Coordinates of C-alpha atoms and ligand atoms in Angstrom, one line a residue:
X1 CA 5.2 -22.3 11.7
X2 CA 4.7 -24.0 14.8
X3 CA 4.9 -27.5 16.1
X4 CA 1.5 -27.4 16.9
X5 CA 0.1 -26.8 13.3
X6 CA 2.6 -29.6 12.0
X7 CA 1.0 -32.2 14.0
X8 CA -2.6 -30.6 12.9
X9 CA -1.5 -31.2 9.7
X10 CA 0.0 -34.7 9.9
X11 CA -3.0 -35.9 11.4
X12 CA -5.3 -34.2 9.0
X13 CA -3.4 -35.3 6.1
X14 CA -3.0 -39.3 6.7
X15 CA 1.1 -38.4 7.5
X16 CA 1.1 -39.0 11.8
X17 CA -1.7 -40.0 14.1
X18 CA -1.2 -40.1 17.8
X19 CA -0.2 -43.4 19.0
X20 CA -3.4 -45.7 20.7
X21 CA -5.6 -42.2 19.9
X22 CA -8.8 -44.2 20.9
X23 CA -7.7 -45.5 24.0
X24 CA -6.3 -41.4 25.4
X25 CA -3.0 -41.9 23.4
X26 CA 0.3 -43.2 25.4
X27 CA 2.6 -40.2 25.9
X28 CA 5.1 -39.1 23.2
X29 CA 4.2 -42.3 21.4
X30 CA 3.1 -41.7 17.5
X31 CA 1.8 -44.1 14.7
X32 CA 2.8 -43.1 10.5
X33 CA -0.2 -43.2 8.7
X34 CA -0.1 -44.1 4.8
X35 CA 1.4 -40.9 3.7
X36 CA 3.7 -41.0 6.7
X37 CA 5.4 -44.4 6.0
X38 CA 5.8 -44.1 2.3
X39 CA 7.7 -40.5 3.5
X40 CA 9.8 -42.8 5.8
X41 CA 10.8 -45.5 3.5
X42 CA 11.4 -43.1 0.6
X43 CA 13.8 -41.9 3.1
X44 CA 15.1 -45.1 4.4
X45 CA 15.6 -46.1 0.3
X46 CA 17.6 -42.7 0.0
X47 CA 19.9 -43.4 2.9
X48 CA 20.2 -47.3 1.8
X49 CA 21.2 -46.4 -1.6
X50 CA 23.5 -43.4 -1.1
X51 CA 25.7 -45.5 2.1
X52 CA 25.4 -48.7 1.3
X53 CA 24.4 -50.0 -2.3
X54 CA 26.4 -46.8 -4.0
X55 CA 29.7 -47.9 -1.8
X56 CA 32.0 -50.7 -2.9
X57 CA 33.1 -51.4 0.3
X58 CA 29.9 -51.5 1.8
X59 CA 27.6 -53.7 3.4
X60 CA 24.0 -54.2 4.6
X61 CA 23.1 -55.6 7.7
X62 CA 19.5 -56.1 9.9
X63 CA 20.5 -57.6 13.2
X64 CA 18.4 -58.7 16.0
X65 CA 16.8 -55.9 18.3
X66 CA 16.7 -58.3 21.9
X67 CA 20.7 -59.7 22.2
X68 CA 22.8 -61.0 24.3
X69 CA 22.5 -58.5 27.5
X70 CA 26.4 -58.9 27.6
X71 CA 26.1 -56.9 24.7
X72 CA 24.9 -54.1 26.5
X73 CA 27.5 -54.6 29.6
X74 CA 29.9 -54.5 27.0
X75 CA 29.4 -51.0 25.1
X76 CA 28.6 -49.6 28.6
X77 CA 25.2 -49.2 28.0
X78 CA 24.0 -50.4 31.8
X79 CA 26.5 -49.2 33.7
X80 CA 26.1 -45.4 32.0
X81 CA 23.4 -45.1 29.1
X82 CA 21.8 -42.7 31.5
X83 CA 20.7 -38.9 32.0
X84 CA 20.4 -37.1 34.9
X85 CA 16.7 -36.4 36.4
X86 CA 16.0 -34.2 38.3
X87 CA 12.4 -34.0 39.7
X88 CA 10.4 -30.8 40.7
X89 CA 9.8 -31.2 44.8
X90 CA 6.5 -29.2 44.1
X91 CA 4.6 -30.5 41.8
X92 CA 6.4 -33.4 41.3
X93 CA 7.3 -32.7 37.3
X94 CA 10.6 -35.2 36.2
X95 CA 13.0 -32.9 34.1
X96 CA 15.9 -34.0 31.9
X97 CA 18.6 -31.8 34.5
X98 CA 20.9 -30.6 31.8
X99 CA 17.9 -29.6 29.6
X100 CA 16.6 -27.5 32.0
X101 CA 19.6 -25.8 31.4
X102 CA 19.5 -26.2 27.4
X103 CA 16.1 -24.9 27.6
X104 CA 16.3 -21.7 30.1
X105 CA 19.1 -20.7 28.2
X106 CA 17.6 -21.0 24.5
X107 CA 20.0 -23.3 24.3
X108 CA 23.0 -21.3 24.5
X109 CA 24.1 -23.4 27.6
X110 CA 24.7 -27.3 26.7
X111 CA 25.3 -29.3 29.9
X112 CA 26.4 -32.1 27.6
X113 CA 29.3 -34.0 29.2
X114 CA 28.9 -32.1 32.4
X115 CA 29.3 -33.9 35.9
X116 CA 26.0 -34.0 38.1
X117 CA 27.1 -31.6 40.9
X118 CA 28.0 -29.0 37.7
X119 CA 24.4 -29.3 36.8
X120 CA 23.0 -29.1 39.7
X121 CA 25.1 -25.6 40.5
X122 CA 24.5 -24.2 37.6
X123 CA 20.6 -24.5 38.3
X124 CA 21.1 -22.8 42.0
X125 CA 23.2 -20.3 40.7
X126 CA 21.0 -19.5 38.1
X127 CA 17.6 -19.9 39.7
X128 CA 16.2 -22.0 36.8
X129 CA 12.6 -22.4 37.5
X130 CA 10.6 -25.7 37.1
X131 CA 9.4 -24.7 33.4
X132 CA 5.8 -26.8 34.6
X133 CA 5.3 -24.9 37.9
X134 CA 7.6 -21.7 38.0
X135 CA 8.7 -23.6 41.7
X136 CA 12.7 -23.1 42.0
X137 CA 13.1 -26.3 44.2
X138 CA 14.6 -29.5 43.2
X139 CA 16.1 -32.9 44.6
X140 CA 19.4 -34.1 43.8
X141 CA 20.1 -35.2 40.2
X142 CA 19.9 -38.9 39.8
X143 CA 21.0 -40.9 37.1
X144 CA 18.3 -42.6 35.2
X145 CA 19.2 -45.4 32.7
X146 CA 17.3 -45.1 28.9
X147 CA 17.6 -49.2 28.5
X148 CA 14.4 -50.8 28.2
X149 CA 14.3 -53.7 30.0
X150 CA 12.0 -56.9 29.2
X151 CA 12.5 -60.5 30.4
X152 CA 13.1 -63.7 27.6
X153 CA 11.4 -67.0 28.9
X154 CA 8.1 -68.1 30.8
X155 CA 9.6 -66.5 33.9
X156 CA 10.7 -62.6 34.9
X157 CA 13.4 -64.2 37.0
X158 CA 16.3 -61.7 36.6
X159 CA 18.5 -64.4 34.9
X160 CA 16.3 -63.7 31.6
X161 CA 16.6 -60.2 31.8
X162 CA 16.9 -58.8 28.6
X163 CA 17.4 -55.5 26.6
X164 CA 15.7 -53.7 24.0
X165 CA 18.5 -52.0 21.9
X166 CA 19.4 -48.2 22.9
X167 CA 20.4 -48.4 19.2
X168 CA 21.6 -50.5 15.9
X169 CA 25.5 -49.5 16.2
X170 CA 25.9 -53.0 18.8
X171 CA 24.6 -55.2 16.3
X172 CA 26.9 -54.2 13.4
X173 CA 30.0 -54.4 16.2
X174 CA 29.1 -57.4 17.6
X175 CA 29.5 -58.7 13.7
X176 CA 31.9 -57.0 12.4
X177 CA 34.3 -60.4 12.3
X178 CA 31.1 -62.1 10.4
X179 CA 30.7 -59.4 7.5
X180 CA 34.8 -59.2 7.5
X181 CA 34.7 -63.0 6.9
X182 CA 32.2 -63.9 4.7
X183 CA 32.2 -61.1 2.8
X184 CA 36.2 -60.8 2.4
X185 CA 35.8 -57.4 3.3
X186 CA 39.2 -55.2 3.3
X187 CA 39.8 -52.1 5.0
X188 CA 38.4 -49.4 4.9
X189 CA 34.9 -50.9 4.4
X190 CA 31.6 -49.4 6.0
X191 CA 28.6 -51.6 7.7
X192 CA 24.9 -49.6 7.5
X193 CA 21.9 -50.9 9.3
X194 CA 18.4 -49.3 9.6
X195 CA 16.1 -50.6 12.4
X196 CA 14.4 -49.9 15.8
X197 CA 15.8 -48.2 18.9
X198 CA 14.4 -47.8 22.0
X199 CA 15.5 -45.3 24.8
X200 CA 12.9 -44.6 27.8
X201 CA 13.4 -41.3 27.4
X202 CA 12.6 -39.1 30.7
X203 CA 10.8 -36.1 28.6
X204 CA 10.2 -37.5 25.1
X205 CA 9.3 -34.0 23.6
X206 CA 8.5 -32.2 20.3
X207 CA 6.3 -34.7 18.2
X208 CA 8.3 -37.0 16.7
X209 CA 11.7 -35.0 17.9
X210 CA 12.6 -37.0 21.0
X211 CA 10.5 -40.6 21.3
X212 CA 11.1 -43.9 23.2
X213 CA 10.7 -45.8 20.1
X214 CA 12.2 -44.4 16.8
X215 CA 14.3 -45.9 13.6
X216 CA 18.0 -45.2 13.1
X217 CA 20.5 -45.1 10.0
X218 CA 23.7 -46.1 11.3
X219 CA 27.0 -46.6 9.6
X220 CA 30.0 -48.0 10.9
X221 CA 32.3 -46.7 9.2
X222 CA 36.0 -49.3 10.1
X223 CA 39.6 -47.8 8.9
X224 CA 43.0 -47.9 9.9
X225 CA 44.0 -46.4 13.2
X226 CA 45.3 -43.1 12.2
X227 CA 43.9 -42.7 9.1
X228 CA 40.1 -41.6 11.3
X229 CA 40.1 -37.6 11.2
X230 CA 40.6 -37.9 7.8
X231 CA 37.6 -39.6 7.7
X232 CA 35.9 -38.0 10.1
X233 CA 36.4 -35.2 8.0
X234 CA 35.0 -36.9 4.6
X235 CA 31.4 -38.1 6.5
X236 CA 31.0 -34.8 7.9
X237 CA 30.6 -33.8 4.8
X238 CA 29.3 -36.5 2.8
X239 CA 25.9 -36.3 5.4
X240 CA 25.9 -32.5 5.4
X241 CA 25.5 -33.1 1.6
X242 CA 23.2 -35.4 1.9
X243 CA 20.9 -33.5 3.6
X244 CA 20.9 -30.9 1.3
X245 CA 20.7 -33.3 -1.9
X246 CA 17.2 -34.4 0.1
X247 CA 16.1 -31.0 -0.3
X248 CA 16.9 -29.4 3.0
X249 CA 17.1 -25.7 3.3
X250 CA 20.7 -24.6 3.7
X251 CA 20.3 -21.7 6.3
X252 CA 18.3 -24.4 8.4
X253 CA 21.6 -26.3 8.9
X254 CA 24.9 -26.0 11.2
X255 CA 27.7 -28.4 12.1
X256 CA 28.1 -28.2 15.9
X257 CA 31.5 -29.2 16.9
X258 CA 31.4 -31.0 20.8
X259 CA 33.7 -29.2 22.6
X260 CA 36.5 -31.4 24.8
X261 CA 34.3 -31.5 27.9
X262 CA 32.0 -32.5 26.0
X263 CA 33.3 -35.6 24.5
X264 CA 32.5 -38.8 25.7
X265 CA 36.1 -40.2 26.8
X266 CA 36.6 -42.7 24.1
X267 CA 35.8 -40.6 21.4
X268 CA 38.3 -38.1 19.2
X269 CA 35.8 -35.9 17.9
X270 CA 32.2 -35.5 17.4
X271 CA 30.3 -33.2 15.5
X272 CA 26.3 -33.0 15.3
X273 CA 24.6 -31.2 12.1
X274 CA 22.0 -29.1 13.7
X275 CA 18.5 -28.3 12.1
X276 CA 16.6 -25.1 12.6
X277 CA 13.7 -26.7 14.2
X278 CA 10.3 -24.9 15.3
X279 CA 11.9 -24.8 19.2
X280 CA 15.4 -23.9 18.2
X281 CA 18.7 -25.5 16.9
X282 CA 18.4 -29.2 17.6
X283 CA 20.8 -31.7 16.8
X284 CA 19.9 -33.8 14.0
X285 CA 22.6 -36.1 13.1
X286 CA 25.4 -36.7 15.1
X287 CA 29.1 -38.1 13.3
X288 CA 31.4 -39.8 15.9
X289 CA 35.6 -41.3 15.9
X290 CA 34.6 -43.8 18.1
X291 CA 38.4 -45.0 18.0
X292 CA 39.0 -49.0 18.5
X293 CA 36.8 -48.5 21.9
X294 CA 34.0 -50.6 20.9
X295 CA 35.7 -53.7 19.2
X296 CA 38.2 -53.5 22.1
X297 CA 35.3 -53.4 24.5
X298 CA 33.5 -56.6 22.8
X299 CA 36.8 -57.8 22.6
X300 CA 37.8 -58.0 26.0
X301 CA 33.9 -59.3 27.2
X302 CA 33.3 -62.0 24.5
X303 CA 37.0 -63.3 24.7
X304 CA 36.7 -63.3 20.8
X305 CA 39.3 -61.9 18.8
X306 CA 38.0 -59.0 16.8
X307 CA 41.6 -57.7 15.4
X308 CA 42.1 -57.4 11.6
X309 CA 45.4 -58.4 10.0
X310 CA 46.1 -56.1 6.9
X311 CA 47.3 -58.0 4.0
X312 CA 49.2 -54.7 3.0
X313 CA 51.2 -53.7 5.6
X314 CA 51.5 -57.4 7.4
X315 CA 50.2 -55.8 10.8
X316 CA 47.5 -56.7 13.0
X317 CA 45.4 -54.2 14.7
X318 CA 42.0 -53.3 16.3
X319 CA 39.9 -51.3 13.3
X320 CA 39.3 -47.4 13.7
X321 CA 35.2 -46.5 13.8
X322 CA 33.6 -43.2 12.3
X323 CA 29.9 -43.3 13.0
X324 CA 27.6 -41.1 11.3
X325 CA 24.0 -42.1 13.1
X326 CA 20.9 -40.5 12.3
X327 CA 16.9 -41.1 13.3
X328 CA 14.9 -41.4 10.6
X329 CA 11.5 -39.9 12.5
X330 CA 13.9 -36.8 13.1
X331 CA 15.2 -36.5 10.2
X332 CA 11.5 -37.3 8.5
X333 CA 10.4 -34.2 11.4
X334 CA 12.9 -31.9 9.6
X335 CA 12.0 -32.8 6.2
X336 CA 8.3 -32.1 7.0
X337 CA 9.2 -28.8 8.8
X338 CA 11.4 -27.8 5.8
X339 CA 8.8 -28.5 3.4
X340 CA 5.4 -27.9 5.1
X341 CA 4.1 -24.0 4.0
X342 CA 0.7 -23.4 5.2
X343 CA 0.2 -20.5 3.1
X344 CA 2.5 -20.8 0.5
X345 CA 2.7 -17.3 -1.8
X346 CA 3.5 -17.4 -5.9
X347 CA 2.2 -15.3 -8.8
X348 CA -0.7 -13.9 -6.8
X349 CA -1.8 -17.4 -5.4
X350 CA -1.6 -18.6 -2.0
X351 CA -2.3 -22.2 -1.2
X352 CA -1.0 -24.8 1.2
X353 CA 1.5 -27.2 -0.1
X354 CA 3.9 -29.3 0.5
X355 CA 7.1 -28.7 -0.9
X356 CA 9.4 -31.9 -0.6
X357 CA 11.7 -33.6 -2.8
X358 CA 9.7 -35.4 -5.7
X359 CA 11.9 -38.7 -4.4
X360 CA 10.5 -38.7 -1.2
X361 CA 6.6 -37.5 -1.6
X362 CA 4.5 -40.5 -0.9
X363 CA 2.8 -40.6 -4.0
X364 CA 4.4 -39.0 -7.4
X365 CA 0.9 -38.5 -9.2
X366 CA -2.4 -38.1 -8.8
X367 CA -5.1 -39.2 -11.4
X368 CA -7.9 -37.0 -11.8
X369 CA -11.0 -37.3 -14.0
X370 CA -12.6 -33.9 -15.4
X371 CA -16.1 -35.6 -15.2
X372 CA -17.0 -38.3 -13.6
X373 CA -19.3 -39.9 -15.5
X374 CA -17.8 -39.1 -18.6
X375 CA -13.9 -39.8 -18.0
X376 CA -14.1 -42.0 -14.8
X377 CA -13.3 -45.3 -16.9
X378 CA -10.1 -43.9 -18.9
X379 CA -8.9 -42.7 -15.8
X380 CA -9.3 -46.0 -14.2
X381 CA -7.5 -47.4 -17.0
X382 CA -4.5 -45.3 -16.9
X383 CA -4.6 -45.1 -13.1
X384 CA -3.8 -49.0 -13.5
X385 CA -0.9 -48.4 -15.9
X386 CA 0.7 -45.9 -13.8
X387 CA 0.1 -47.3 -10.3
X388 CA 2.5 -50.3 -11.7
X389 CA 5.4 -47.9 -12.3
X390 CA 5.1 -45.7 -9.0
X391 CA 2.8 -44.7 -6.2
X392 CA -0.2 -43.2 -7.3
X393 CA -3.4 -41.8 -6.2
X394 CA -7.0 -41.5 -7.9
X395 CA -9.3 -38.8 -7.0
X396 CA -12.4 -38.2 -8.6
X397 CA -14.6 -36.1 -5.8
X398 CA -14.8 -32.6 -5.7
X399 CA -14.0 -30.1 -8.1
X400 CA -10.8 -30.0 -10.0
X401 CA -9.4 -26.7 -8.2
X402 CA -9.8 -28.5 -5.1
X403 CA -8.4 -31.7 -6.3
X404 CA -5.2 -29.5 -7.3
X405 CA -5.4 -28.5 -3.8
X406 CA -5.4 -31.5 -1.8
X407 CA -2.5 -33.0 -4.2
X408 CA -0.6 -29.8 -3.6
X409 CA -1.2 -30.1 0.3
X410 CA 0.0 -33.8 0.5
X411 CA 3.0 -33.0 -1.4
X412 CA 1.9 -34.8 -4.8
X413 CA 4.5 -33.7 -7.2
X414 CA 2.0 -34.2 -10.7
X415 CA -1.7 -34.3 -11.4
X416 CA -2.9 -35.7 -14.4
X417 CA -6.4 -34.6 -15.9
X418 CA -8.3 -37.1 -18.2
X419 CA -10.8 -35.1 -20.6
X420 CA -12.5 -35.4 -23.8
X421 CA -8.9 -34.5 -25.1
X422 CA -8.3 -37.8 -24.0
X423 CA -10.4 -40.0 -25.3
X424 CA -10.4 -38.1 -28.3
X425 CA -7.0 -38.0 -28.8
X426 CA -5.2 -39.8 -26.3
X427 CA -3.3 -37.0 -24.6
X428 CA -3.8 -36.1 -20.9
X429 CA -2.5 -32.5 -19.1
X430 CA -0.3 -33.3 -16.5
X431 CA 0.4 -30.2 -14.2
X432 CA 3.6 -29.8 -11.8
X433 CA 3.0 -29.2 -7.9
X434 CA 5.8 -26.6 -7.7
X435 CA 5.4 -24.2 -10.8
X436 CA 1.8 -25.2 -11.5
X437 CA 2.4 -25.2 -15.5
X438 CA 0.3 -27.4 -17.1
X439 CA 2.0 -29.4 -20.5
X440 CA -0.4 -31.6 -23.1
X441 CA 1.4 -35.0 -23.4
X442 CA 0.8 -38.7 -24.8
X443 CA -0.7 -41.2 -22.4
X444 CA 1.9 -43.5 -23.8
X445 CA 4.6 -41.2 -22.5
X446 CA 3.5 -40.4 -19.0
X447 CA 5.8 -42.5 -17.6
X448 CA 9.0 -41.8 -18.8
X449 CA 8.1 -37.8 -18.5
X450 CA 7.5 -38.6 -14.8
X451 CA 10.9 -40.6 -13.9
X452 CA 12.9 -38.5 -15.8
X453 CA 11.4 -35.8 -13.8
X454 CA 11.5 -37.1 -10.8
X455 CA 15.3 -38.2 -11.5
X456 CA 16.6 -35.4 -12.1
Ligands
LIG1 N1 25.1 -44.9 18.0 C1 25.2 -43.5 18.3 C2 24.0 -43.0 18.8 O1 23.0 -43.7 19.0 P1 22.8 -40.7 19.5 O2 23.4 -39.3 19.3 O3 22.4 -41.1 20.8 O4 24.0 -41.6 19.0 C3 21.9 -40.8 17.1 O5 21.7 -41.0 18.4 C4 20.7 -40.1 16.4 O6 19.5 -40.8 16.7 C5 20.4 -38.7 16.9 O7 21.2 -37.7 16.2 C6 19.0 -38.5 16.6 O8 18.8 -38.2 15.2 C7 18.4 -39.9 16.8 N2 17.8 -40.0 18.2 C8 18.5 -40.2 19.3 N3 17.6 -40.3 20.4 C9 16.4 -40.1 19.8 C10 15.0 -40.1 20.4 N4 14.8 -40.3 21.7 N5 14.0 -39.9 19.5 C11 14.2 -39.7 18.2 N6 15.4 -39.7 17.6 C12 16.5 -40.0 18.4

């Protein structure tokens, strides 16, 4: 499949629209439609429930997106939240340097973590071309920093200079002595937080793959210093199986290990999980030992004392941080590409469908009336009861092979059909997206047949 019929598809379907569409669009930038945010918050529910409500020692948190800009000077973000840009002396195209790279090689070349004169001689050497004109002529990398910058106040005077978050993981540091406090939290104990991030990105790329506004699912993730492989080790895991309890394909997934040179300097290890995507392997979710390096950062700016003192042992020490941080438009992007078949083959039929996780599909049924004139009213009537229970969906246009159809091709994981048998009886067949059996039940127990399929 390619990208290209993905977006054809979102758009068709109510999933993703371009951003501003009527006004020419605004590059990279994409709006979810009503299909496309229940997708995302069946997600975001997912993520919420298996990190934070499933977890004893584990909290929620939704902190502000504009802080304090010390915030920022703090984590490092203004001095080096920046990539190296490179721009085409031809025609003028800005390129991401060490993508270039990435790209020319298929991505067998990373020029993560590399130094700017690396970059740049790896390009001569190699004769990349400029992948917009062919041209093999380039200025000297610059860095370029991904903060968004806005001003606070009636005046853009630089004193009010403010920052749009380059993502959530500040906001949980910069509280991590609140949540210890007033929640008596103990050691080891994890802080998740789902919300806005914004990074102006020098070639947002991919539909919804790389963006300058997008959602994150971070978890902090605070032990005992020496006690963080092993960690490491179990979140590596638990997301890996995450992904695959959402329904992801296996052979579309890899753990990428960052190699020394390419770890940042404060970190002990980072791995990404990688997804097969239309262009290639791309990472997905990256898991980080941060070490103490952000508490001791905020530590040393704020002047506040951000040590914990372990009731156990009688010490007092700066908290260890494993970070697993995803994006949830990525991670909706693989979901989407992992489930998406345009021509899906079984038994001799081939339709389009949408094969995703009955938890996450937008809607879980579809009401359908056999006639209209003559079954429209029950089916309003049970279309009421159900739509109280969970999202659901009433079609009565069309005939009811196309009505299959469109359910199938939005991901809609039952239809139910209301026929004479209905009002004669008060059964209604209900028909499963994935094996397309159809089963005669009670109206009185379409709900319970539904959770329990959908739970299980
Ligand atoms: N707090 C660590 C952090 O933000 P990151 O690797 O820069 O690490 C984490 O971002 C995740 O956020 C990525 O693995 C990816 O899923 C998502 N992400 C990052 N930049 C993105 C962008 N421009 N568009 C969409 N998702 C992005």
């Amino acid at each position: 499949m390619k990208m290209e019929d993905l977006v054809n598809y979102c758009k068709q379907y109510g999933y993703i629209f371009q951003g501003s569409e009527i006004y020419g669009g605004l590059a990279n930038s994409w709006d979810f439609g009503p299909l496309g945010r229940e997708l995302k918050e069946n997600l975001k529910k997912m993520w919420w429930q298996e990190f934070v409500l499933s977890k004893k020692n584990s909290y929620g948190l939704d902190s502000a997106i504009i802080m304090n800009p010390n915030v920022w000077v703090a984590s490092g973000h203004v001095a080096s939240f920046s990539d190296p840009l490179i721009d085409c002396k031809k025609c003028k195209a800005r390129h991401r340097a060490d993508k270039l790279i990435e790209d020319a090689t298929s991505g067998k070349v990373t020029a993560d973590g590399w130094e700017n004169k690396e970059i740049e001689e790896y390009i001569e050497k190699n004769n990349i071309p400029c992948p917009t004109c062919g041209a093999h002529d380039f200025t000297p990398i610059r860095k370029f920093n991904l903060l968004f910058e806005t001003y606070m106040g009636v005046t853009e005077d630089s004193k009010s200079k403010v920052y749009l978050r380059g993502e959530t993981a500040q906001g949980i540091f910069v509280n991590f002595k609140n949540i210890e406090r007033s929640m008596r939290a103990k050691l080891p104990f994890g802080i998740g937080q789902i919300g806005k991030a914004f990074r102006n990105e020098i070639t947002p790329s991919n539909f919804i793959f790389r963006v300058r506004e997008f959602e994150q699912m971070e978890y902090e993730f605070f032990c005992k210093p020496d006690t963080d492989l092993e960690w490491f080790k179990y979140w590596k895991q638990f997301c890996m199986d995450f992904l695959i309890k959402l329904g992801l394909n296996k052979d579309n997934l890899r753990f990428r290990d960052h190699s020394k040179e390419e770890l940042s300097f404060y970190s002990k290890a980072t791995t990404d999980i990688e997804y097969l995507f239309p262009m290639g392997w791309g990472e997905l979710w990256g898991i980080a030992d941060r070490t103490d390096y952000d508490l001791n950062c905020h530590m040393k700016h704020s002047k506040e004392d951000l040590t914990y003192f372990d009731q156990d042992t009688n010490e007092r020490y700066v908290p260890y941080v494993v970070e697993p941080s995803v994006g949830v438009d990525r991670l909706v992007l693989a979901l989407l590409c992992d489930a998406y078949k345009p021509n899906y083959e079984e038994n001799g039929v081939t339709r389009e469908l949408l094969k995703i996780n009955y938890k996450l599909a937008p809607y879980k049924v579809t009401v359908l009336p056999l006639i209209k004139k003559q079954h429209a009213e029950k089916a309003n009537e049970i279309y009421e009861k159900l739509a109280g229970n969970f999202p659901t969906t009433y079609d009565e246009t069309g005939n009811i092979g196309k009505r299959y159809r469109r359910a199938d091709a939005i991901g809609t994981p039952f239809c139910i059909t209301i026929d004479d048998e209905t009002l004669n009886n008060g059964t209604v067949t209900i028909r499963d997206r994935d094996t397309m059996k159809q089963e005669t039940i009670k109206i009185d127990e379409i709900v319970n047949y539904v959770n329990s399929k959908i739970n299980s």
